[in-house]
mmCIF file of C-alpha atoms in Angstrom:
data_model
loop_
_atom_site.group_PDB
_atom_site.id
_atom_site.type_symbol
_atom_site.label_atom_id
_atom_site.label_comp_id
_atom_site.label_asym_id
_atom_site.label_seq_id
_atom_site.Cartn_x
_atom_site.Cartn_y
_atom_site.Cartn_z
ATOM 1 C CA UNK A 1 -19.280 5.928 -2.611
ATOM 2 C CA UNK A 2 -15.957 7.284 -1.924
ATOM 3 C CA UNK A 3 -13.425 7.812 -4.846
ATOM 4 C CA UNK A 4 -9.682 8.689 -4.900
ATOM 5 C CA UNK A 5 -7.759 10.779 -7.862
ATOM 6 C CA UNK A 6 -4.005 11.511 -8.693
ATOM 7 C CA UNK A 7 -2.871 13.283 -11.649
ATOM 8 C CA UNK A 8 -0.802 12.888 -13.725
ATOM 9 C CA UNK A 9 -0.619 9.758 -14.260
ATOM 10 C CA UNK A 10 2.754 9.620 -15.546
ATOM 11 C CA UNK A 11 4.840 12.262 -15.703
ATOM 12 C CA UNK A 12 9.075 12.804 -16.890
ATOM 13 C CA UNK A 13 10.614 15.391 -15.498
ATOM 14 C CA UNK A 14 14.566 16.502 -15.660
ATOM 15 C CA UNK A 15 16.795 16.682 -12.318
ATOM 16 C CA UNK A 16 16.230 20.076 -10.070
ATOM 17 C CA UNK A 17 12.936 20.695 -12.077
ATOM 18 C CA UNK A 18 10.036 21.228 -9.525
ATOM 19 C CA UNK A 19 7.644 19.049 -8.701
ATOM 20 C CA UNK A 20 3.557 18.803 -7.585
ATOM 21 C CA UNK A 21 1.486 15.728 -7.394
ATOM 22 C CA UNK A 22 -2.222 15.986 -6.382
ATOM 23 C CA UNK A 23 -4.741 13.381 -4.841
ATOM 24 C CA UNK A 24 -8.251 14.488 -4.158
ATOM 25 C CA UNK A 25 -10.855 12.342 -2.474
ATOM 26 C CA UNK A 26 -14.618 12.435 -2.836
ATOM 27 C CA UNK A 27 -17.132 11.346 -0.945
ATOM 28 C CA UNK A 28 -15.782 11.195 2.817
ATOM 29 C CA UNK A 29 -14.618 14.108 5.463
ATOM 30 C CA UNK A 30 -11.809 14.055 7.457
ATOM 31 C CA UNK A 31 -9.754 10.894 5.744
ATOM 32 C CA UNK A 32 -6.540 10.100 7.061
ATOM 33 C CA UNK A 33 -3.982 11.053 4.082
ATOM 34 C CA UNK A 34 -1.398 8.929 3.168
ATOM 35 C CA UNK A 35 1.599 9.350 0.049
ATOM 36 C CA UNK A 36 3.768 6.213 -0.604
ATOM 37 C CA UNK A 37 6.554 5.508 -3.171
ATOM 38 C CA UNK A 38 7.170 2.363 -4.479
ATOM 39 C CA UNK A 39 10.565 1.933 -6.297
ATOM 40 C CA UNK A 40 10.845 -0.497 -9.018
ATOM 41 C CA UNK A 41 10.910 -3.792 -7.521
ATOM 42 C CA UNK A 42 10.819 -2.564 -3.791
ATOM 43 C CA UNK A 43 7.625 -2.752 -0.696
ATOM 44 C CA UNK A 44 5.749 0.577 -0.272
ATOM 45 C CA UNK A 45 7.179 3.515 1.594
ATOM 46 C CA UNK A 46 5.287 5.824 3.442
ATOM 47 C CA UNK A 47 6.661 9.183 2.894
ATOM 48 C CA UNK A 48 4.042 11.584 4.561
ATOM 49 C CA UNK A 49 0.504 10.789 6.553
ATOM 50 C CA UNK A 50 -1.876 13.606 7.732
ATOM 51 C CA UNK A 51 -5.227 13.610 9.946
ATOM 52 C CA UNK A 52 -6.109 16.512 9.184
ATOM 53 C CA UNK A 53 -6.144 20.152 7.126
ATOM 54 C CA UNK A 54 -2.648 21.677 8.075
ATOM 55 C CA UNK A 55 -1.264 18.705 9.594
ATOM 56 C CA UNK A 56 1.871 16.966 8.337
ATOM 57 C CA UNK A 57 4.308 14.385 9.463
ATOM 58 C CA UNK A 58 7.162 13.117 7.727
ATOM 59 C CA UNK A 59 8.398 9.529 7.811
ATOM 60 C CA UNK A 60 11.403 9.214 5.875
ATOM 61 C CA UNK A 61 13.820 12.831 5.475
ATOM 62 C CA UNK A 62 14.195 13.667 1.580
ATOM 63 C CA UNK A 63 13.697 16.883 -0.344
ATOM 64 C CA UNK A 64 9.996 16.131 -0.687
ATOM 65 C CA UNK A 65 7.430 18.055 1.374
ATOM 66 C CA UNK A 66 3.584 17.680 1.342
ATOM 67 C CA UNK A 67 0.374 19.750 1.943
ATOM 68 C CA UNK A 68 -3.121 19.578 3.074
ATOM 69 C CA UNK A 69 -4.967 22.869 1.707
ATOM 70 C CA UNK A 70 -8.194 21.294 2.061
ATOM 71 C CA UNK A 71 -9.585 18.391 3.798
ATOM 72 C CA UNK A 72 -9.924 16.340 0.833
ATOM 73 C CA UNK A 73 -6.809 17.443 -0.783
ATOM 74 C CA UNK A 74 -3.080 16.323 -0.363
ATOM 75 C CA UNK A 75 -0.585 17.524 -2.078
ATOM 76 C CA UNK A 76 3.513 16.233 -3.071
ATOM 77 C CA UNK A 77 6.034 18.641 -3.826
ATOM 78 C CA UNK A 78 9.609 18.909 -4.873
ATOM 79 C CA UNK A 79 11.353 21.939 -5.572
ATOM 80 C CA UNK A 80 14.518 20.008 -7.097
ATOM 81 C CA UNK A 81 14.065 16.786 -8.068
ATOM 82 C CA UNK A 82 16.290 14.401 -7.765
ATOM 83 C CA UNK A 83 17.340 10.735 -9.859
ATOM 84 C CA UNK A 84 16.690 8.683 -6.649
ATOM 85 C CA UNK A 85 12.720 10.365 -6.576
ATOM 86 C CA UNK A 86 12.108 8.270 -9.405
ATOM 87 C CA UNK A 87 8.859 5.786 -8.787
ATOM 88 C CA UNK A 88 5.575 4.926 -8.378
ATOM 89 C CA UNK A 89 3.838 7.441 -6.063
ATOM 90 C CA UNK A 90 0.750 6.104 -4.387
ATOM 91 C CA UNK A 91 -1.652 8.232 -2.590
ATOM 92 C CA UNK A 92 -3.851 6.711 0.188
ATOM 93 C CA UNK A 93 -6.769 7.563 2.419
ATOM 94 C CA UNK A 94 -8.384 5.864 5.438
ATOM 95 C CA UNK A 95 -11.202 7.055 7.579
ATOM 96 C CA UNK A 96 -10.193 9.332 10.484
ATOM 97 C CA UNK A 97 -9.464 7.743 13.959
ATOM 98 C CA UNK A 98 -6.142 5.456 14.624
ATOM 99 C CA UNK A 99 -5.698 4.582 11.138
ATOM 100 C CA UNK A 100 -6.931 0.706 11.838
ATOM 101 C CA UNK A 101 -9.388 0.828 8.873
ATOM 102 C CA UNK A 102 -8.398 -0.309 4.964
ATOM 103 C CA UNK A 103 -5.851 2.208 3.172
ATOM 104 C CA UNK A 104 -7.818 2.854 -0.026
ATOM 105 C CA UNK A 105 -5.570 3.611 -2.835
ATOM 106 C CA UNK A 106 -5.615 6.018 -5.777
ATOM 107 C CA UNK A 107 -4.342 5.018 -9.453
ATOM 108 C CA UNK A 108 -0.787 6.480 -9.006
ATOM 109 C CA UNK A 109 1.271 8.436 -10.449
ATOM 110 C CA UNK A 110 4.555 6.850 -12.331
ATOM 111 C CA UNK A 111 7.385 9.587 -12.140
ATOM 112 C CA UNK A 112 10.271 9.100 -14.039
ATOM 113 C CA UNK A 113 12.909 11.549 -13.585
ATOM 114 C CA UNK A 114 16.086 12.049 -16.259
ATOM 115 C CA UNK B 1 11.416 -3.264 15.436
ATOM 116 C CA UNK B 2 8.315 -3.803 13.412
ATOM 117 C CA UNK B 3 8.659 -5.776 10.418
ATOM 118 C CA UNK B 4 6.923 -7.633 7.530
ATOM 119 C CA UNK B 5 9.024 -10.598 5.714
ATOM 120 C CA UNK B 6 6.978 -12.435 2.409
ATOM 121 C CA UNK B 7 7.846 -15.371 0.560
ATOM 122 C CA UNK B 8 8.590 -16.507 -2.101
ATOM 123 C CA UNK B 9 10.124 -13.101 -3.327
ATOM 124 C CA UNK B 10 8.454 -14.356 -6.471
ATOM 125 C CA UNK B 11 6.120 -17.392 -8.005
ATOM 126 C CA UNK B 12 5.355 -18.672 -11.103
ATOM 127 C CA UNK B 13 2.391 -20.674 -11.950
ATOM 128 C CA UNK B 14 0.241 -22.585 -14.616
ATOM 129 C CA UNK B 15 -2.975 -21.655 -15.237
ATOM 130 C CA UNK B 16 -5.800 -23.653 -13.076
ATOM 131 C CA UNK B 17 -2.862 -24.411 -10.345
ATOM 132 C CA UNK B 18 -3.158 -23.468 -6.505
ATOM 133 C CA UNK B 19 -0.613 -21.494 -4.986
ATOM 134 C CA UNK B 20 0.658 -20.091 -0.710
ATOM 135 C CA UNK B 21 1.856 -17.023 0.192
ATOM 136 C CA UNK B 22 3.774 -16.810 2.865
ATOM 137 C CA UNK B 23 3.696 -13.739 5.441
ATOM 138 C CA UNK B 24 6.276 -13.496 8.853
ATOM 139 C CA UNK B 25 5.675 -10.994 10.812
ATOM 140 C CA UNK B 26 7.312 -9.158 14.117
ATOM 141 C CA UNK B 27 4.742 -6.183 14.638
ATOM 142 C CA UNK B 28 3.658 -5.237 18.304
ATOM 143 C CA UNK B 29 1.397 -4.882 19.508
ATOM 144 C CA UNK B 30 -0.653 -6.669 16.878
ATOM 145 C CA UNK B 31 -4.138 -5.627 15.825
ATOM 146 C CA UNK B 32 -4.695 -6.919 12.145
ATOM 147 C CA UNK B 33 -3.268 -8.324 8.927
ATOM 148 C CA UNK B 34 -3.998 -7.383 5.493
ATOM 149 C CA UNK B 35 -3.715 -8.615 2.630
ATOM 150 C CA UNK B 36 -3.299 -6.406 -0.807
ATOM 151 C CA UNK B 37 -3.780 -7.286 -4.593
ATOM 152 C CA UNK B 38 -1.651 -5.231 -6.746
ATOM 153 C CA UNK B 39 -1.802 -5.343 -10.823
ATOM 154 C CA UNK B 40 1.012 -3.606 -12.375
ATOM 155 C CA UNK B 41 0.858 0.140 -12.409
ATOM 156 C CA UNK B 42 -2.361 0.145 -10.028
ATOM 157 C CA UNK B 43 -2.869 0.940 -6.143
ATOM 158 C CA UNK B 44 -3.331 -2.085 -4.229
ATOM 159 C CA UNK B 45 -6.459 -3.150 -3.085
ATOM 160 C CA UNK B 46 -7.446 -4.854 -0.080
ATOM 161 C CA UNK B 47 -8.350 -8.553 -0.445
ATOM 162 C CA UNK B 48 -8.396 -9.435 3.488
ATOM 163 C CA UNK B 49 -8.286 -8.357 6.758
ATOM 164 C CA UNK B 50 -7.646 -10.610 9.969
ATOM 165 C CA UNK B 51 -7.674 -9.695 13.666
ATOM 166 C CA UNK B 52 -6.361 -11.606 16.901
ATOM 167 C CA UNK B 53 -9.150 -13.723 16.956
ATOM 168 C CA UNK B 54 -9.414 -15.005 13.338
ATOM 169 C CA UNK B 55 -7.841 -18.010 11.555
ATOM 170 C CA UNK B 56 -9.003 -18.013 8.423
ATOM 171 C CA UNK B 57 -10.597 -15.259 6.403
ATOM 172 C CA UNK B 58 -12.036 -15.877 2.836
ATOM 173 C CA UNK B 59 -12.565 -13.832 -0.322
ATOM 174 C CA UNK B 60 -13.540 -15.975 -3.345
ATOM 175 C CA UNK B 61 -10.864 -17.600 -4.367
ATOM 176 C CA UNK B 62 -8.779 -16.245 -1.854
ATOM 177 C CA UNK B 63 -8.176 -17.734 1.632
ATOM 178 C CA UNK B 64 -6.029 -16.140 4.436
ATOM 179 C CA UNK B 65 -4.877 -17.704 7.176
ATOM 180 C CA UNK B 66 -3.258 -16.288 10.525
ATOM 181 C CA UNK B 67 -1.478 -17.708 13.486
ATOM 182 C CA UNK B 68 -0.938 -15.649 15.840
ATOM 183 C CA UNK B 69 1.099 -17.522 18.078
ATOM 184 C CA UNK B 70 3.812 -17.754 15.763
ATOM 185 C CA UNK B 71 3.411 -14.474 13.688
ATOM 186 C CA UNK B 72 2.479 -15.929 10.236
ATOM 187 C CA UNK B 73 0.145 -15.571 7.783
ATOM 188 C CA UNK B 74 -0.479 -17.036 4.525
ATOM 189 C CA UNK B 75 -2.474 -16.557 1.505
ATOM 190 C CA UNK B 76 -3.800 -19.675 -0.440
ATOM 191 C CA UNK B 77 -5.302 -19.326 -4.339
ATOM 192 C CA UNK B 78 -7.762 -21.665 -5.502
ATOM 193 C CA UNK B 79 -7.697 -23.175 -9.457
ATOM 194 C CA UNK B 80 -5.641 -19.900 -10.231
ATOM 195 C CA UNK B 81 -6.380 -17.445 -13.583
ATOM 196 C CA UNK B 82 -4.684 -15.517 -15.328
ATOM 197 C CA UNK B 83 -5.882 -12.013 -14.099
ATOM 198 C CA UNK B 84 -4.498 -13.073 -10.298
ATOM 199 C CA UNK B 85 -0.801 -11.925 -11.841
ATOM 200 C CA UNK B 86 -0.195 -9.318 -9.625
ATOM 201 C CA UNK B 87 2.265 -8.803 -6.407
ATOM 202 C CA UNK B 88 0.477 -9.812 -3.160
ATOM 203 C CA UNK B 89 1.373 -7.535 -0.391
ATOM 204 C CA UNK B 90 0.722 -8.261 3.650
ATOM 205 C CA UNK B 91 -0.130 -5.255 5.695
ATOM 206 C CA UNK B 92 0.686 -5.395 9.356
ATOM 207 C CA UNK B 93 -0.631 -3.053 12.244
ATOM 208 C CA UNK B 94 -0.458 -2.223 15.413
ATOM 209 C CA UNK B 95 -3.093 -1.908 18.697
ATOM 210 C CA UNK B 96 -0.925 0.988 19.913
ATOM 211 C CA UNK B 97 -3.079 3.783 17.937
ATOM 212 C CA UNK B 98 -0.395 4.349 15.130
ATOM 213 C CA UNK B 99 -1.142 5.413 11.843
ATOM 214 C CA UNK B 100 1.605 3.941 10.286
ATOM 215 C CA UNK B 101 1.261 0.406 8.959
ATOM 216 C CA UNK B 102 3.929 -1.966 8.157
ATOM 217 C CA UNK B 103 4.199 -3.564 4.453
ATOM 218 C CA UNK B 104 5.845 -6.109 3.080
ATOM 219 C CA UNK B 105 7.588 -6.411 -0.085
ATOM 220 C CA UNK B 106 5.092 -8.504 -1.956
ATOM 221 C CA UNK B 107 5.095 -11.886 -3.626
ATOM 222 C CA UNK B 108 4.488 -11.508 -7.454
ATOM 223 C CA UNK B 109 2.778 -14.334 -8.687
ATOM 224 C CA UNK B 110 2.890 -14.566 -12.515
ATOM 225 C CA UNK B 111 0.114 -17.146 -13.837
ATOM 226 C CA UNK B 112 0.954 -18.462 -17.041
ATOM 227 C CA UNK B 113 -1.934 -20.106 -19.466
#
Protein backbone atom coordinates (compact mmCIF):
# COMPACT_ATOMS: atom_id res chain seq x y z
CA UNK A 1 0.00 0.00 0.00
CA UNK A 2 1.20 3.40 -0.62
CA UNK A 3 2.35 5.63 2.37
CA UNK A 4 3.24 9.36 2.61
CA UNK A 5 5.93 11.01 5.25
CA UNK A 6 6.84 14.67 6.28
CA UNK A 7 9.21 15.53 8.89
CA UNK A 8 9.27 17.37 11.20
CA UNK A 9 6.33 17.45 12.41
CA UNK A 10 6.49 20.68 14.03
CA UNK A 11 9.12 22.78 13.83
CA UNK A 12 9.92 26.88 15.30
CA UNK A 13 12.17 28.59 13.56
CA UNK A 14 13.31 32.52 13.88
CA UNK A 15 12.79 35.08 10.82
CA UNK A 16 15.63 34.80 7.86
CA UNK A 17 16.64 31.33 9.34
CA UNK A 18 16.60 28.71 6.46
CA UNK A 19 14.28 26.38 5.87
CA UNK A 20 13.78 22.42 4.43
CA UNK A 21 10.72 20.33 4.68
CA UNK A 22 10.73 16.75 3.27
CA UNK A 23 7.85 14.35 2.06
CA UNK A 24 8.76 10.95 0.81
CA UNK A 25 6.29 8.49 -0.64
CA UNK A 26 6.44 4.72 -0.68
CA UNK A 27 4.96 2.39 -2.55
CA UNK A 28 4.02 4.11 -6.04
CA UNK A 29 6.31 5.57 -9.11
CA UNK A 30 5.85 8.57 -10.75
CA UNK A 31 3.14 10.39 -8.21
CA UNK A 32 2.11 13.71 -8.99
CA UNK A 33 3.68 15.97 -6.04
CA UNK A 34 1.82 18.42 -4.44
CA UNK A 35 2.91 21.09 -1.19
CA UNK A 36 0.00 23.13 0.32
CA UNK A 37 -0.13 25.64 3.25
CA UNK A 38 -2.92 26.07 5.25
CA UNK A 39 -2.94 29.26 7.45
CA UNK A 40 -4.73 29.23 10.64
CA UNK A 41 -8.27 29.39 9.89
CA UNK A 42 -7.86 29.69 5.99
CA UNK A 43 -8.72 26.82 2.70
CA UNK A 44 -5.57 25.05 1.39
CA UNK A 45 -3.08 26.71 -0.90
CA UNK A 46 -1.23 25.05 -3.37
CA UNK A 47 2.18 26.41 -3.41
CA UNK A 48 4.15 24.01 -5.80
CA UNK A 49 2.93 20.68 -7.93
CA UNK A 50 5.42 18.47 -9.91
CA UNK A 51 4.93 15.36 -12.41
CA UNK A 52 7.93 14.45 -12.37
CA UNK A 53 11.92 14.26 -11.14
CA UNK A 54 13.23 17.86 -12.03
CA UNK A 55 10.01 19.34 -12.74
CA UNK A 56 8.60 22.31 -10.83
CA UNK A 57 5.85 24.81 -11.14
CA UNK A 58 5.00 27.45 -8.89
CA UNK A 59 1.48 28.64 -8.09
CA UNK A 60 1.60 31.43 -5.83
CA UNK A 61 5.24 33.85 -5.97
CA UNK A 62 6.88 33.84 -2.32
CA UNK A 63 10.43 33.20 -1.18
CA UNK A 64 9.75 29.48 -1.06
CA UNK A 65 11.17 27.16 -3.73
CA UNK A 66 10.79 23.32 -4.01
CA UNK A 67 12.66 20.22 -5.36
CA UNK A 68 12.24 16.86 -6.78
CA UNK A 69 15.73 14.93 -6.33
CA UNK A 70 14.10 11.74 -6.67
CA UNK A 71 10.88 10.48 -7.88
CA UNK A 72 9.50 9.81 -4.60
CA UNK A 73 10.94 12.77 -2.95
CA UNK A 74 9.78 16.50 -2.74
CA UNK A 75 11.34 18.83 -1.08
CA UNK A 76 10.31 22.79 0.58
CA UNK A 77 12.84 25.26 1.06
CA UNK A 78 13.35 28.71 2.38
CA UNK A 79 16.46 30.42 2.60
CA UNK A 80 14.92 33.39 4.81
CA UNK A 81 11.98 32.79 6.39
CA UNK A 82 9.59 35.00 6.82
CA UNK A 83 6.46 35.78 9.74
CA UNK A 84 3.77 35.42 6.99
CA UNK A 85 5.38 31.50 6.16
CA UNK A 86 3.92 30.58 9.29
CA UNK A 87 1.35 27.37 8.89
CA UNK A 88 0.40 24.13 8.34
CA UNK A 89 2.35 22.68 5.38
CA UNK A 90 0.67 19.75 3.72
CA UNK A 91 2.36 17.57 1.28
CA UNK A 92 0.27 15.64 -1.32
CA UNK A 93 0.61 12.98 -3.97
CA UNK A 94 -1.70 11.65 -6.71
CA UNK A 95 -1.01 9.08 -9.33
CA UNK A 96 0.61 10.41 -12.53
CA UNK A 97 -1.68 11.46 -15.50
CA UNK A 98 -4.03 14.79 -15.32
CA UNK A 99 -4.15 14.87 -11.70
CA UNK A 100 -8.09 13.66 -11.69
CA UNK A 101 -7.36 10.91 -9.08
CA UNK A 102 -7.63 11.49 -4.94
CA UNK A 103 -4.78 13.88 -3.47
CA UNK A 104 -3.48 11.61 -0.70
CA UNK A 105 -2.13 13.58 2.10
CA UNK A 106 0.84 13.28 4.44
CA UNK A 107 0.65 14.16 8.36
CA UNK A 108 2.01 17.76 7.97
CA UNK A 109 4.24 19.70 9.17
CA UNK A 110 3.11 22.75 11.67
CA UNK A 111 5.76 25.63 11.19
CA UNK A 112 5.71 28.30 13.43
CA UNK A 113 8.02 31.01 12.74
CA UNK A 114 9.09 33.91 15.56
CA UNK B 1 -12.62 32.21 -12.49
CA UNK B 2 -12.73 28.91 -10.72
CA UNK B 3 -14.03 28.92 -7.36
CA UNK B 4 -15.24 26.88 -4.33
CA UNK B 5 -17.74 28.74 -1.73
CA UNK B 6 -18.85 26.34 1.66
CA UNK B 7 -21.32 26.98 4.17
CA UNK B 8 -21.86 27.43 7.07
CA UNK B 9 -18.26 28.89 7.70
CA UNK B 10 -18.83 26.89 10.85
CA UNK B 11 -21.49 24.37 12.75
CA UNK B 12 -22.09 23.28 15.95
CA UNK B 13 -23.88 20.21 16.90
CA UNK B 14 -25.20 17.77 19.68
CA UNK B 15 -24.18 14.53 19.76
CA UNK B 16 -26.61 11.90 17.80
CA UNK B 17 -27.91 15.09 15.60
CA UNK B 18 -27.80 15.19 11.64
CA UNK B 19 -26.18 17.91 10.00
CA UNK B 20 -25.71 19.62 5.68
CA UNK B 21 -22.89 20.95 4.27
CA UNK B 22 -23.24 23.13 1.82
CA UNK B 23 -20.78 23.36 -1.34
CA UNK B 24 -21.25 26.28 -4.45
CA UNK B 25 -19.23 25.91 -6.94
CA UNK B 26 -18.12 27.90 -10.38
CA UNK B 27 -15.34 25.44 -11.77
CA UNK B 28 -15.20 24.75 -15.65
CA UNK B 29 -15.12 22.62 -17.12
CA UNK B 30 -16.33 20.29 -14.39
CA UNK B 31 -15.11 16.74 -13.94
CA UNK B 32 -15.59 15.79 -10.15
CA UNK B 33 -16.27 16.87 -6.58
CA UNK B 34 -14.63 15.81 -3.51
CA UNK B 35 -15.23 15.79 -0.44
CA UNK B 36 -12.34 15.89 2.47
CA UNK B 37 -12.40 15.02 6.29
CA UNK B 38 -9.92 16.95 8.17
CA UNK B 39 -9.16 16.39 12.14
CA UNK B 40 -7.12 19.06 13.56
CA UNK B 41 -3.45 18.96 12.79
CA UNK B 42 -3.97 16.00 10.15
CA UNK B 43 -4.02 15.89 6.15
CA UNK B 44 -7.39 15.58 4.88
CA UNK B 45 -8.69 12.57 3.68
CA UNK B 46 -11.00 11.86 1.02
CA UNK B 47 -14.54 10.87 2.06
CA UNK B 48 -16.24 11.20 -1.58
CA UNK B 49 -15.88 11.66 -4.97
CA UNK B 50 -18.76 12.58 -7.55
CA UNK B 51 -18.65 12.94 -11.34
CA UNK B 52 -21.19 14.54 -13.95
CA UNK B 53 -23.29 11.74 -13.84
CA UNK B 54 -23.78 11.09 -10.08
CA UNK B 55 -26.32 12.43 -7.55
CA UNK B 56 -25.67 10.96 -4.62
CA UNK B 57 -22.56 9.22 -3.40
CA UNK B 58 -22.42 7.42 0.05
CA UNK B 59 -19.75 6.60 2.63
CA UNK B 60 -21.21 5.30 5.93
CA UNK B 61 -22.57 7.83 7.54
CA UNK B 62 -21.76 10.18 5.02
CA UNK B 63 -23.95 11.11 2.00
CA UNK B 64 -22.98 13.55 -0.84
CA UNK B 65 -25.08 14.95 -3.06
CA UNK B 66 -24.40 16.91 -6.45
CA UNK B 67 -26.40 18.96 -8.85
CA UNK B 68 -24.88 19.77 -11.51
CA UNK B 69 -27.18 21.99 -13.09
CA UNK B 70 -26.89 24.45 -10.51
CA UNK B 71 -23.25 23.89 -9.23
CA UNK B 72 -23.95 22.60 -5.66
CA UNK B 73 -23.09 20.04 -3.59
CA UNK B 74 -23.84 19.07 -0.18
CA UNK B 75 -22.74 16.79 2.46
CA UNK B 76 -25.38 15.22 4.87
CA UNK B 77 -24.23 13.34 8.44
CA UNK B 78 -26.28 10.74 9.81
CA UNK B 79 -26.92 10.39 13.98
CA UNK B 80 -23.54 12.41 14.25
CA UNK B 81 -20.44 11.37 16.92
CA UNK B 82 -18.17 12.91 18.38
CA UNK B 83 -15.02 11.90 16.32
CA UNK B 84 -16.85 13.64 12.99
CA UNK B 85 -15.38 17.18 14.62
CA UNK B 86 -13.29 18.05 11.98
CA UNK B 87 -13.46 20.82 8.99
CA UNK B 88 -15.14 19.36 5.86
CA UNK B 89 -13.50 20.56 2.78
CA UNK B 90 -15.07 20.31 -1.06
CA UNK B 91 -12.57 19.71 -3.77
CA UNK B 92 -13.48 20.89 -7.22
CA UNK B 93 -11.81 19.91 -10.65
CA UNK B 94 -11.67 20.41 -13.89
CA UNK B 95 -12.07 18.12 -17.42
CA UNK B 96 -9.49 20.44 -18.99
CA UNK B 97 -6.35 18.15 -17.88
CA UNK B 98 -5.19 20.54 -15.00
CA UNK B 99 -3.45 19.49 -12.10
CA UNK B 100 -4.55 22.04 -10.00
CA UNK B 101 -7.72 21.51 -8.00
CA UNK B 102 -9.85 24.05 -6.45
CA UNK B 103 -10.63 23.92 -2.48
CA UNK B 104 -12.81 25.38 -0.44
CA UNK B 105 -12.43 26.79 2.88
CA UNK B 106 -14.09 24.09 4.89
CA UNK B 107 -17.04 23.87 7.22
CA UNK B 108 -15.87 22.89 10.80
CA UNK B 109 -18.38 21.02 12.43
CA UNK B 110 -17.79 20.74 16.21
CA UNK B 111 -20.05 17.81 17.76
CA UNK B 112 -20.65 18.30 21.24
CA UNK B 113 -21.76 15.16 23.65
Amino acid sequence: SQTIHQWPATLVQPVGSPLSLECTVEGTSNPNLYWYRQAAGRGLQLLFYSVGIGQISSEVPQNLSASRPQDRQFILSSKKLLLSDSGFYLCAWSASGHGTDTQYFGPGTRLTVL
Amino acid sequence: KNQVEQSPQSLIILEGKNCTLQCNYTVSPFSNLRWYKQDTGRGPVSLTIMTFSENTKSNGRYTATLDADTKQSSLHITASQLSDSASYICVVRTSGGSYIPTFGRGTSLIVHP
